[in-house]
PDB file of C-alpha atoms in Angstrom:
ATOM      1  CA  MET O   1     -11.769  -0.828  10.352  1.00 98.00           C
ATOM      2  CA  ALA O   2      -9.420  -3.447  11.409  1.00 98.00           C
ATOM      3  CA  GLN O   3      -5.988  -2.391  10.986  1.00 98.00           C
ATOM      4  CA  ILE O   4      -3.934  -5.514  11.432  1.00 98.00           C
ATOM      5  CA  ARG O   5      -0.473  -6.356  11.266  1.00 98.00           C
ATOM      6  CA  VAL O   6       0.230  -8.746   8.311  1.00 97.00           C
ATOM      7  CA  ASP O   7       3.982 -10.708   8.550  1.00 95.00           C
ATOM      8  CA  PRO O   8       4.543 -12.240   4.761  1.00 93.00           C
ATOM      9  CA  GLY O   9       4.062 -15.727   4.263  1.00 92.00           C
ATOM     10  CA  SER O  10       2.566 -16.547   7.793  1.00 95.00           C
ATOM     11  CA  PRO O  11      -1.049 -17.363   7.342  1.00 96.00           C
ATOM     12  CA  VAL O  12      -1.868 -19.050  10.500  1.00 97.00           C
ATOM     13  CA  ASP O  13      -0.175 -15.721  12.482  1.00 97.00           C
ATOM     14  CA  ASN O  14      -2.371 -13.634  10.368  1.00 98.00           C
ATOM     15  CA  LEU O  15      -5.374 -15.225  10.583  1.00 98.00           C
ATOM     16  CA  ALA O  16      -5.685 -15.305  14.417  1.00 98.00           C
ATOM     17  CA  ARG O  17      -5.131 -11.794  13.972  1.00 98.00           C
ATOM     18  CA  ALA O  18      -7.943 -11.486  11.798  1.00 98.00           C
ATOM     19  CA  GLN O  19     -10.214 -13.514  14.197  1.00 98.00           C
ATOM     20  CA  ALA O  20      -9.228 -11.344  17.278  1.00 98.00           C
ATOM     21  CA  ALA O  21     -10.060  -8.493  15.368  1.00 98.00           C
ATOM     22  CA  ILE O  22     -13.487  -9.738  14.281  1.00 98.00           C
ATOM     23  CA  ALA O  23     -14.214 -10.472  17.546  1.00 98.00           C
ATOM     24  CA  GLU O  24     -13.128  -7.134  19.191  1.00 98.00           C
ATOM     25  CA  ALA O  25     -15.261  -5.668  16.820  1.00 98.00           C
ATOM     26  CA  ALA O  26     -18.193  -7.160  17.742  1.00 98.00           C
ATOM     27  CA  THR O  27     -18.188  -6.711  21.269  1.00 98.00           C
ATOM     28  CA  ARG O  28     -17.802  -3.078  20.308  1.00 98.00           C
ATOM     29  CA  ALA O  29     -21.457  -3.719  18.350  1.00 97.00           C
ATOM     30  CA  CYS O  30     -19.842  -3.442  14.712  1.00 97.00           C
ATOM     31  CA  ASP O  31     -22.312  -4.595  11.799  1.00 97.00           C
ATOM     32  CA  ILE O  32     -18.806  -5.141   9.341  1.00 98.00           C
ATOM     33  CA  CYS O  33     -15.542  -5.793   9.890  1.00 98.00           C
ATOM     34  CA  VAL O  34     -13.454  -4.423   7.237  1.00 98.00           C
ATOM     35  CA  LEU O  35      -9.681  -6.557   7.278  1.00 98.00           C
ATOM     36  CA  PRO O  36      -6.633  -5.319   5.000  1.00 98.00           C
ATOM     37  CA  GLU O  37      -5.625  -6.488   1.886  1.00 97.00           C
ATOM     38  CA  CYS O  38      -3.985  -9.878   1.371  1.00 97.00           C
ATOM     39  CA  MET O  39      -4.022 -10.482   4.866  1.00 98.00           C
ATOM     40  CA  ASP O  40      -2.980 -14.006   4.858  1.00 97.00           C
ATOM     41  CA  LEU O  41       0.245 -14.162   3.077  1.00 96.00           C
ATOM     42  CA  GLY O  42       0.723 -10.311   2.398  1.00 95.00           C
ATOM     43  CA  TRP O  43       1.013  -7.987  -0.489  1.00 93.00           C
ATOM     44  CA  ALA O  44       3.159  -9.027  -2.882  1.00 90.00           C
ATOM     45  CA  SER O  45       4.532 -11.932  -1.141  1.00 87.00           C
ATOM     46  CA  GLN O  46       6.949 -14.460  -3.174  1.00 84.00           C
ATOM     47  CA  GLU O  47       4.938 -17.176  -1.239  1.00 86.00           C
ATOM     48  CA  ALA O  48       1.851 -16.727  -3.021  1.00 90.00           C
ATOM     49  CA  ARG O  49       1.717 -19.766  -5.389  1.00 89.00           C
ATOM     50  CA  ARG O  50       3.259 -22.050  -2.336  1.00 90.00           C
ATOM     51  CA  PHE O  51       0.725 -20.990   0.071  1.00 93.00           C
ATOM     52  CA  ALA O  52      -2.286 -19.655  -1.651  1.00 96.00           C
ATOM     53  CA  ARG O  53      -6.028 -21.867  -1.345  1.00 97.00           C
ATOM     54  CA  PRO O  54      -8.663 -21.470  -3.149  1.00 98.00           C
ATOM     55  CA  ILE O  55     -11.678 -19.925  -2.316  1.00 98.00           C
ATOM     56  CA  PRO O  56     -14.103 -20.926  -0.887  1.00 98.00           C
ATOM     57  CA  GLY O  57     -11.551 -22.986   1.158  1.00 97.00           C
ATOM     58  CA  GLU O  58      -8.903 -23.499   3.970  1.00 97.00           C
ATOM     59  CA  TYR O  59      -8.355 -19.623   4.947  1.00 98.00           C
ATOM     60  CA  SER O  60     -11.429 -18.357   3.681  1.00 98.00           C
ATOM     61  CA  GLU O  61     -13.000 -21.116   6.140  1.00 98.00           C
ATOM     62  CA  VAL O  62     -11.993 -19.316   9.305  1.00 98.00           C
ATOM     63  CA  LEU O  63     -13.133 -16.005   8.770  1.00 98.00           C
ATOM     64  CA  CYS O  64     -16.802 -17.594   7.867  1.00 98.00           C
ATOM     65  CA  SER O  65     -16.230 -19.479  10.925  1.00 98.00           C
ATOM     66  CA  ALA O  66     -15.452 -16.146  12.727  1.00 98.00           C
ATOM     67  CA  ALA O  67     -18.341 -14.503  11.194  1.00 98.00           C
ATOM     68  CA  ARG O  68     -20.954 -16.854  12.006  1.00 98.00           C
ATOM     69  CA  GLU O  69     -19.635 -16.779  15.682  1.00 98.00           C
ATOM     70  CA  HIS O  70     -20.060 -13.524  16.221  1.00 98.00           C
ATOM     71  CA  ARG O  71     -22.989 -12.608  13.921  1.00 98.00           C
ATOM     72  CA  ILE O  72     -21.041  -9.827  11.991  1.00 98.00           C
ATOM     73  CA  PHE O  73     -20.365  -8.677   8.443  1.00 98.00           C
ATOM     74  CA  VAL O  74     -16.583  -9.235   7.405  1.00 98.00           C
ATOM     75  CA  VAL O  75     -14.891  -8.341   4.400  1.00 98.00           C
ATOM     76  CA  ALA O  76     -11.582  -9.466   3.860  1.00 98.00           C
ATOM     77  CA  GLY O  77      -8.418  -9.806   1.307  1.00 98.00           C
ATOM     78  CA  LEU O  78      -7.011 -13.021   1.087  1.00 98.00           C
ATOM     79  CA  THR O  79      -4.389 -14.649  -1.943  1.00 97.00           C
ATOM     80  CA  GLU O  80      -6.769 -16.565  -4.017  1.00 98.00           C
ATOM     81  CA  ALA O  81      -5.475 -20.152  -5.467  1.00 97.00           C
ATOM     82  CA  ALA O  82      -8.225 -20.710  -8.858  1.00 96.00           C
ATOM     83  CA  GLY O  83      -6.241 -23.926 -10.663  1.00 94.00           C
ATOM     84  CA  GLU O  84      -2.655 -22.349 -11.960  1.00 92.00           C
ATOM     85  CA  GLU O  85      -3.693 -18.940 -11.560  1.00 95.00           C
ATOM     86  CA  VAL O  86      -3.014 -16.735  -8.221  1.00 96.00           C
ATOM     87  CA  TYR O  87      -5.374 -13.369  -7.775  1.00 96.00           C
ATOM     88  CA  ASN O  88      -5.380 -10.494  -5.243  1.00 96.00           C
ATOM     89  CA  ALA O  89      -8.925 -11.546  -4.114  1.00 97.00           C
ATOM     90  CA  ALA O  90     -11.454 -10.229  -1.321  1.00 98.00           C
ATOM     91  CA  VAL O  91     -14.575 -11.981   0.228  1.00 98.00           C
ATOM     92  CA  LEU O  92     -17.363 -10.700   1.484  1.00 98.00           C
ATOM     93  CA  ILE O  93     -18.750 -12.738   4.391  1.00 98.00           C
ATOM     94  CA  ALA O  94     -22.555 -13.021   6.057  1.00 98.00           C
ATOM     95  CA  PRO O  95     -23.191 -13.002   9.553  1.00 98.00           C
ATOM     96  CA  ASP O  96     -24.036 -16.739   8.882  1.00 98.00           C
ATOM     97  CA  GLY O  97     -21.019 -17.287   7.345  1.00 98.00           C
ATOM     98  CA  ARG O  98     -21.666 -17.568   3.814  1.00 98.00           C
ATOM     99  CA  ILE O  99     -19.623 -16.167   1.181  1.00 98.00           C
ATOM    100  CA  LEU O 100     -21.528 -13.636  -0.639  1.00 98.00           C
ATOM    101  CA  SER O 101     -19.155 -12.283  -3.223  1.00 97.00           C
ATOM    102  CA  VAL O 102     -15.482 -12.776  -3.999  1.00 97.00           C
ATOM    103  CA  THR O 103     -13.276  -9.859  -5.774  1.00 97.00           C
ATOM    104  CA  ARG O 104     -10.348 -10.113  -7.705  1.00 97.00           C
ATOM    105  CA  LYS O 105      -8.026  -7.571  -8.161  1.00 96.00           C
ATOM    106  CA  ILE O 106      -7.806  -5.637 -11.698  1.00 94.00           C
ATOM    107  CA  ASN O 107      -4.997  -2.905 -10.935  1.00 91.00           C
ATOM    108  CA  VAL O 108      -2.846  -5.380  -9.575  1.00 90.00           C
ATOM    109  CA  GLY O 109       0.492  -3.998  -9.481  1.00 77.00           C
ATOM    110  CA  ALA O 110       2.539  -6.585  -8.510  1.00 63.00           C
ATOM    111  CA  PHE O 111       3.115  -8.302 -12.175  1.00 65.00           C
ATOM    112  CA  GLY O 112       4.632 -11.585 -11.697  1.00 82.00           C
ATOM    113  CA  VAL O 113       2.351 -12.448  -8.836  1.00 90.00           C
ATOM    114  CA  TYR O 114      -0.685 -11.993  -9.423  1.00 94.00           C
ATOM    115  CA  HIS O 115      -3.022 -12.711 -12.493  1.00 94.00           C
ATOM    116  CA  VAL O 116      -5.605  -9.687 -13.329  1.00 95.00           C
ATOM    117  CA  GLY O 117      -9.109  -9.942 -11.949  1.00 94.00           C
ATOM    118  CA  ASP O 118     -12.146  -9.830 -13.446  1.00 87.00           C
ATOM    119  CA  THR O 119     -15.021  -9.000 -11.502  1.00 83.00           C
ATOM    120  CA  LEU O 120     -17.246  -5.834 -10.134  1.00 91.00           C
ATOM    121  CA  ARG O 121     -20.002  -7.083  -7.956  1.00 93.00           C
ATOM    122  CA  VAL O 122     -22.783  -4.986  -5.748  1.00 96.00           C
ATOM    123  CA  VAL O 123     -23.992  -7.159  -3.044  1.00 97.00           C
ATOM    124  CA  GLN O 124     -27.767  -6.073  -1.476  1.00 96.00           C
ATOM    125  CA  THR O 125     -27.383  -6.842   2.721  1.00 96.00           C
ATOM    126  CA  SER O 126     -29.000  -5.815   5.314  1.00 95.00           C
ATOM    127  CA  ILE O 127     -26.886  -2.948   6.140  1.00 94.00           C
ATOM    128  CA  GLY O 128     -26.886  -1.847   2.756  1.00 94.00           C
ATOM    129  CA  ALA O 129     -25.773  -2.572  -1.136  1.00 95.00           C
ATOM    130  CA  ILE O 130     -22.243  -3.257  -0.506  1.00 97.00           C
ATOM    131  CA  GLY O 131     -19.164  -2.896  -3.272  1.00 97.00           C
ATOM    132  CA  MET O 132     -15.405  -4.438  -3.238  1.00 97.00           C
ATOM    133  CA  THR O 133     -12.310  -2.704  -4.477  1.00 96.00           C
ATOM    134  CA  ILE O 134      -8.821  -4.079  -3.450  1.00 96.00           C
ATOM    135  CA  GLY O 135      -5.721  -1.563  -2.929  1.00 92.00           C
ATOM    136  CA  ALA O 136      -5.354   0.374  -5.934  1.00 91.00           C
ATOM    137  CA  ASP O 137      -8.773  -0.472  -7.751  1.00 93.00           C
ATOM    138  CA  THR O 138      -9.716   2.369  -5.826  1.00 89.00           C
ATOM    139  CA  LEU O 139      -7.389   5.113  -7.274  1.00 83.00           C
ATOM    140  CA  PRO O 140      -6.449   6.114 -10.361  1.00 80.00           C
ATOM    141  CA  PRO O 141      -6.446   5.204 -13.243  1.00 77.00           C
ATOM    142  CA  SER O 142      -9.085   2.789 -11.905  1.00 80.00           C
ATOM    143  CA  PHE O 143     -11.961   5.424 -10.712  1.00 84.00           C
ATOM    144  CA  ARG O 144     -14.679   4.026 -13.516  1.00 88.00           C
ATOM    145  CA  PHE O 145     -14.337   0.637 -11.222  1.00 92.00           C
ATOM    146  CA  VAL O 146     -15.976   2.597  -8.301  1.00 92.00           C
ATOM    147  CA  GLN O 147     -18.451   4.318 -10.566  1.00 90.00           C
ATOM    148  CA  GLU O 148     -19.073   1.202 -12.172  1.00 92.00           C
ATOM    149  CA  LEU O 149     -20.108  -0.184  -8.718  1.00 94.00           C
ATOM    150  CA  ALA O 150     -22.439   3.095  -7.898  1.00 92.00           C
ATOM    151  CA  ASN O 151     -24.009   2.610 -11.376  1.00 91.00           C
ATOM    152  CA  ARG O 152     -25.038  -1.106 -10.095  1.00 92.00           C
ATOM    153  CA  GLY O 153     -26.325   0.535  -6.970  1.00 92.00           C
ATOM    154  CA  ALA O 154     -23.623   0.505  -4.154  1.00 95.00           C
ATOM    155  CA  GLN O 155     -23.916   2.358  -1.408  1.00 95.00           C
ATOM    156  CA  ILE O 156     -20.615   1.615   0.663  1.00 96.00           C
ATOM    157  CA  VAL O 157     -17.428   0.481  -0.866  1.00 96.00           C
ATOM    158  CA  VAL O 158     -15.152  -0.869   0.966  1.00 97.00           C
ATOM    159  CA  SER O 159     -11.633  -1.897   0.045  1.00 97.00           C
ATOM    160  CA  PRO O 160      -8.856  -3.921   1.822  1.00 97.00           C
ATOM    161  CA  CYS O 161      -5.514  -2.027   1.276  1.00 95.00           C
ATOM    162  CA  ALA O 162      -1.928  -2.782   1.817  1.00 93.00           C
ATOM    163  CA  TRP O 163      -0.031   0.800   1.326  1.00 85.00           C
ATOM    164  CA  PRO O 164       3.732   0.288   1.533  1.00 84.00           C
ATOM    165  CA  VAL O 165       6.103   3.095   2.581  1.00 84.00           C
ATOM    166  CA  GLU O 166       9.963   3.158   1.204  1.00 78.00           C
ATOM    167  CA  PRO O 167      12.322   2.274   3.703  1.00 68.00           C
ATOM    168  CA  ASP O 168      14.703   5.022   3.639  1.00 62.00           C
ATOM    169  CA  ALA O 169      11.574   7.319   5.424  1.00 60.00           C
ATOM    170  CA  LEU O 170      11.343   4.515   8.263  1.00 50.00           C
ATOM    171  CA  ILE O 171      15.233   5.094   8.378  1.00 45.00           C
ATOM    172  CA  ARG O 172      15.310   8.593   8.344  1.00 50.00           C
ATOM    173  CA  ASN O 173      12.799   8.802  11.248  1.00 48.00           C
ATOM    174  CA  VAL O 174      10.358  11.339   9.099  1.00 48.00           C
ATOM    175  CA  PRO O 175       7.521  12.380  11.374  1.00 50.00           C
ATOM    176  CA  ASP O 176       4.476  10.527  10.034  1.00 55.00           C
ATOM    177  CA  PRO O 177       6.226   8.502   6.820  1.00 50.00           C
ATOM    178  CA  GLY O 178       3.020   7.047   6.161  1.00 53.00           C
ATOM    179  CA  ALA O 179       0.948  10.600   6.267  1.00 56.00           C
ATOM    180  CA  ASP O 180       1.246  11.405   2.287  1.00 57.00           C
ATOM    181  CA  ALA O 181      -0.025   8.004   1.886  1.00 56.00           C
ATOM    182  CA  ALA O 182      -3.257   8.474   3.953  1.00 54.00           C
ATOM    183  CA  GLY O 183      -3.376  12.077   2.829  1.00 57.00           C
ATOM    184  CA  LEU O 184      -3.558  10.163  -0.767  1.00 60.00           C
ATOM    185  CA  TRP O 185      -6.463   7.925   0.322  1.00 67.00           C
ATOM    186  CA  HIS O 186      -8.882  11.111   1.758  1.00 70.00           C
ATOM    187  CA  GLY O 187      -7.836  12.843  -1.688  1.00 79.00           C
ATOM    188  CA  PHE O 188      -8.779  10.392  -4.360  1.00 85.00           C
ATOM    189  CA  TYR O 189     -11.642   8.862  -1.953  1.00 91.00           C
ATOM    190  CA  ALA O 190     -13.474  12.215  -0.716  1.00 91.00           C
ATOM    191  CA  PRO O 191     -14.066  12.924  -4.606  1.00 90.00           C
ATOM    192  CA  LEU O 192     -15.351   9.997  -5.600  1.00 90.00           C
ATOM    193  CA  ALA O 193     -17.379   9.451  -2.779  1.00 93.00           C
ATOM    194  CA  ARG O 194     -19.458  12.846  -2.690  1.00 92.00           C
ATOM    195  CA  ARG O 195     -19.573  12.544  -6.676  1.00 91.00           C
ATOM    196  CA  TYR O 196     -21.925   9.326  -6.244  1.00 92.00           C
ATOM    197  CA  GLY O 197     -23.052  10.129  -2.974  1.00 92.00           C
ATOM    198  CA  ILE O 198     -21.425   6.960  -1.488  1.00 94.00           C
ATOM    199  CA  ALA O 199     -19.135   6.006   1.203  1.00 95.00           C
ATOM    200  CA  VAL O 200     -15.838   4.440   0.523  1.00 95.00           C
ATOM    201  CA  VAL O 201     -13.501   2.776   3.305  1.00 96.00           C
ATOM    202  CA  GLY O 202     -10.190   1.896   2.729  1.00 96.00           C
ATOM    203  CA  VAL O 203      -8.186  -0.605   5.174  1.00 97.00           C
ATOM    204  CA  GLY O 204      -4.769  -1.194   5.257  1.00 95.00           C
ATOM    205  CA  SER O 205      -1.976  -3.042   7.101  1.00 96.00           C
ATOM    206  CA  VAL O 206       0.772  -2.533   9.191  1.00 95.00           C
ATOM    207  CA  GLY O 207       4.404  -4.531   9.953  1.00 95.00           C
ATOM    208  CA  PRO O 208       7.217  -4.783   7.296  1.00 91.00           C
ATOM    209  CA  ILE O 209       6.402  -6.214   3.439  1.00 88.00           C
ATOM    210  CA  GLY O 210       9.585  -8.625   3.697  1.00 80.00           C
ATOM    211  CA  ASN O 211      10.724 -10.230   0.220  1.00 77.00           C
ATOM    212  CA  ALA O 212       8.188  -8.906  -2.167  1.00 73.00           C
ATOM    213  CA  GLY O 213      10.642  -7.600  -5.370  1.00 75.00           C
ATOM    214  CA  PRO O 214      10.978  -3.815  -5.561  1.00 80.00           C
ATOM    215  CA  TRP O 215       9.162  -3.113  -2.899  1.00 80.00           C
ATOM    216  CA  SER O 216      11.116  -5.702  -0.576  1.00 81.00           C
ATOM    217  CA  GLY O 217      12.237  -3.568   3.102  1.00 83.00           C
ATOM    218  CA  TYR O 218       9.024  -1.650   2.465  1.00 88.00           C
ATOM    219  CA  SER O 219       6.291  -1.359   5.227  1.00 90.00           C
ATOM    220  CA  CYS O 220       2.995  -1.022   5.597  1.00 92.00           C
ATOM    221  CA  VAL O 221       1.966   1.766   7.664  1.00 90.00           C
ATOM    222  CA  GLY O 222      -2.236   1.548   8.259  1.00 91.00           C
ATOM    223  CA  GLY O 223      -3.651   5.035   7.809  1.00 89.00           C
ATOM    224  CA  SER O 224      -6.921   3.306   7.045  1.00 94.00           C
ATOM    225  CA  VAL O 225      -9.729   5.904   6.353  1.00 94.00           C
ATOM    226  CA  ALA O 226     -13.773   6.038   6.089  1.00 95.00           C
ATOM    227  CA  ILE O 227     -15.012   8.869   3.620  1.00 95.00           C
ATOM    228  CA  GLY O 228     -18.834   9.719   3.615  1.00 95.00           C
ATOM    229  CA  PRO O 229     -21.538  10.748   1.174  1.00 94.00           C
ATOM    230  CA  GLU O 230     -20.359  14.193   0.826  1.00 92.00           C
ATOM    231  CA  GLY O 231     -16.468  13.505   1.053  1.00 92.00           C
ATOM    232  CA  GLN O 232     -16.112  13.991   4.587  1.00 93.00           C
ATOM    233  CA  LEU O 233     -13.950  12.111   6.671  1.00 93.00           C
ATOM    234  CA  LEU O 234     -15.342   9.969   8.818  1.00 95.00           C
ATOM    235  CA  ALA O 235     -12.265   8.133  11.323  1.00 94.00           C
ATOM    236  CA  ARG O 236      -8.639   7.132  10.150  1.00 92.00           C
ATOM    237  CA  GLY O 237      -6.604   4.626  11.387  1.00 93.00           C
ATOM    238  CA  PRO O 238      -3.170   5.632  13.162  1.00 91.00           C
ATOM    239  CA  ILE O 239       0.078   5.455  11.101  1.00 87.00           C
ATOM    240  CA  GLY O 240       3.215   3.550  11.508  1.00 86.00           C
ATOM    241  CA  ALA O 241       4.288   0.505  10.847  1.00 88.00           C
ATOM    242  CA  GLU O 242       3.534  -0.959  14.325  1.00 92.00           C
ATOM    243  CA  ALA O 243      -0.371   0.851  14.403  1.00 92.00           C
ATOM    244  CA  GLU O 244      -2.366  -1.967  14.657  1.00 97.00           C
ATOM    245  CA  ALA O 245      -5.955  -0.814  15.826  1.00 97.00           C
ATOM    246  CA  VAL O 246      -9.488  -1.441  15.317  1.00 98.00           C
ATOM    247  CA  VAL O 247     -11.428   2.012  14.155  1.00 98.00           C
ATOM    248  CA  VAL O 248     -15.239   1.808  14.786  1.00 98.00           C
ATOM    249  CA  VAL O 249     -17.071   4.427  12.904  1.00 97.00           C
ATOM    250  CA  SER O 250     -20.642   4.846  11.888  1.00 96.00           C
ATOM    251  CA  ILE O 251     -21.462   5.381   8.308  1.00 94.00           C
ATOM    252  CA  PRO O 252     -24.272   7.644   7.685  1.00 90.00           C
ATOM    253  CA  GLU O 253     -27.466   6.494   5.391  1.00 82.00           C
ATOM    254  CA  CYS O 254     -25.943   6.962   1.340  1.00 74.00           C
ATOM    255  CA  SER O 255     -28.645   8.522  -0.934  1.00 64.00           C
ATOM    256  CA  ILE O 256     -26.631   7.505  -4.547  1.00 59.00           C
ATOM    257  CA  ARG O 257     -26.853  10.104  -6.710  1.00 63.00           C
ATOM    258  CA  ALA O 258     -28.063  10.333 -10.639  1.00 50.00           C
ATOM    259  CA  VAL O 259     -25.739   7.352 -12.481  1.00 55.00           C
ATOM    260  CA  ILE O 260     -23.102   9.641 -14.321  1.00 54.00           C
ATOM    261  CA  ARG O 261     -21.765   7.928 -17.201  1.00 50.00           C
ATOM    262  CA  GLU O 262     -18.187  10.716 -18.111  1.00 54.00           C
ATOM    263  CA  PRO O 263     -15.364   9.541 -15.940  1.00 51.00           C
ATOM    264  CA  LEU O 264     -14.250  11.516 -12.894  1.00 50.00           C
ATOM    265  CA  GLN O 265     -10.970  13.664 -13.395  1.00 51.00           C
ATOM    266  CA  ILE O 266      -9.123  14.984 -10.081  1.00 45.00           C
ATOM    267  CA  SER O 267      -6.016  16.908 -10.774  1.00 39.00           C
TER     268      SER O 267
END
């Protein structure tokens, strides 16, 4: 879980941090390195339309090269330019540098920045069947997206994320201002994982959001989390606007449960 700092509108610096995190994950014998949401430009960046790149393209190729160099799977959130449209996207890259899948966020949240996506895919890999969601696509009212991935055979759902915390919480120096957000992840991920017998891993960014409309001045505070197939907490990243970390976690074998079609309700 590569919980890196993401600076708004700074793709060169952000991609350099991603490369370093991928290298570190490889030296620590990881099979897969998961990076945050929109880790090229930052979530809800007002520079999205100006600096977004196609996939495959300039930014994804940096990650593909790193995956190929270090022989590791990579999952990363990117800002995708597709003609006149901009998507909050994520890529799954193989250890040989091939892009295996591209997912576009559906529950976009930042309306006016991103177009609504339409993709849910599961990829069979040497480390299991991997499905991808992005941020709020793993939270209510979007549980059906994870259910659909499970129905398609996903054993691991990986989710690049960026969870903002209001500036007042940081100014007031509230202890662990991101604790509520981190607890939210566990509270929603655990029932999903237990219900479907899958692992769910969400990796958040850290650092200021910058000029992002109603979220301007907010910060992302990490708190990445990995939940096992029995709903157990496997690992959590540190919490804080400067809490960069590469957290290594071992995922137990996931035996997918019987297909369940009815929606999951969590109070």
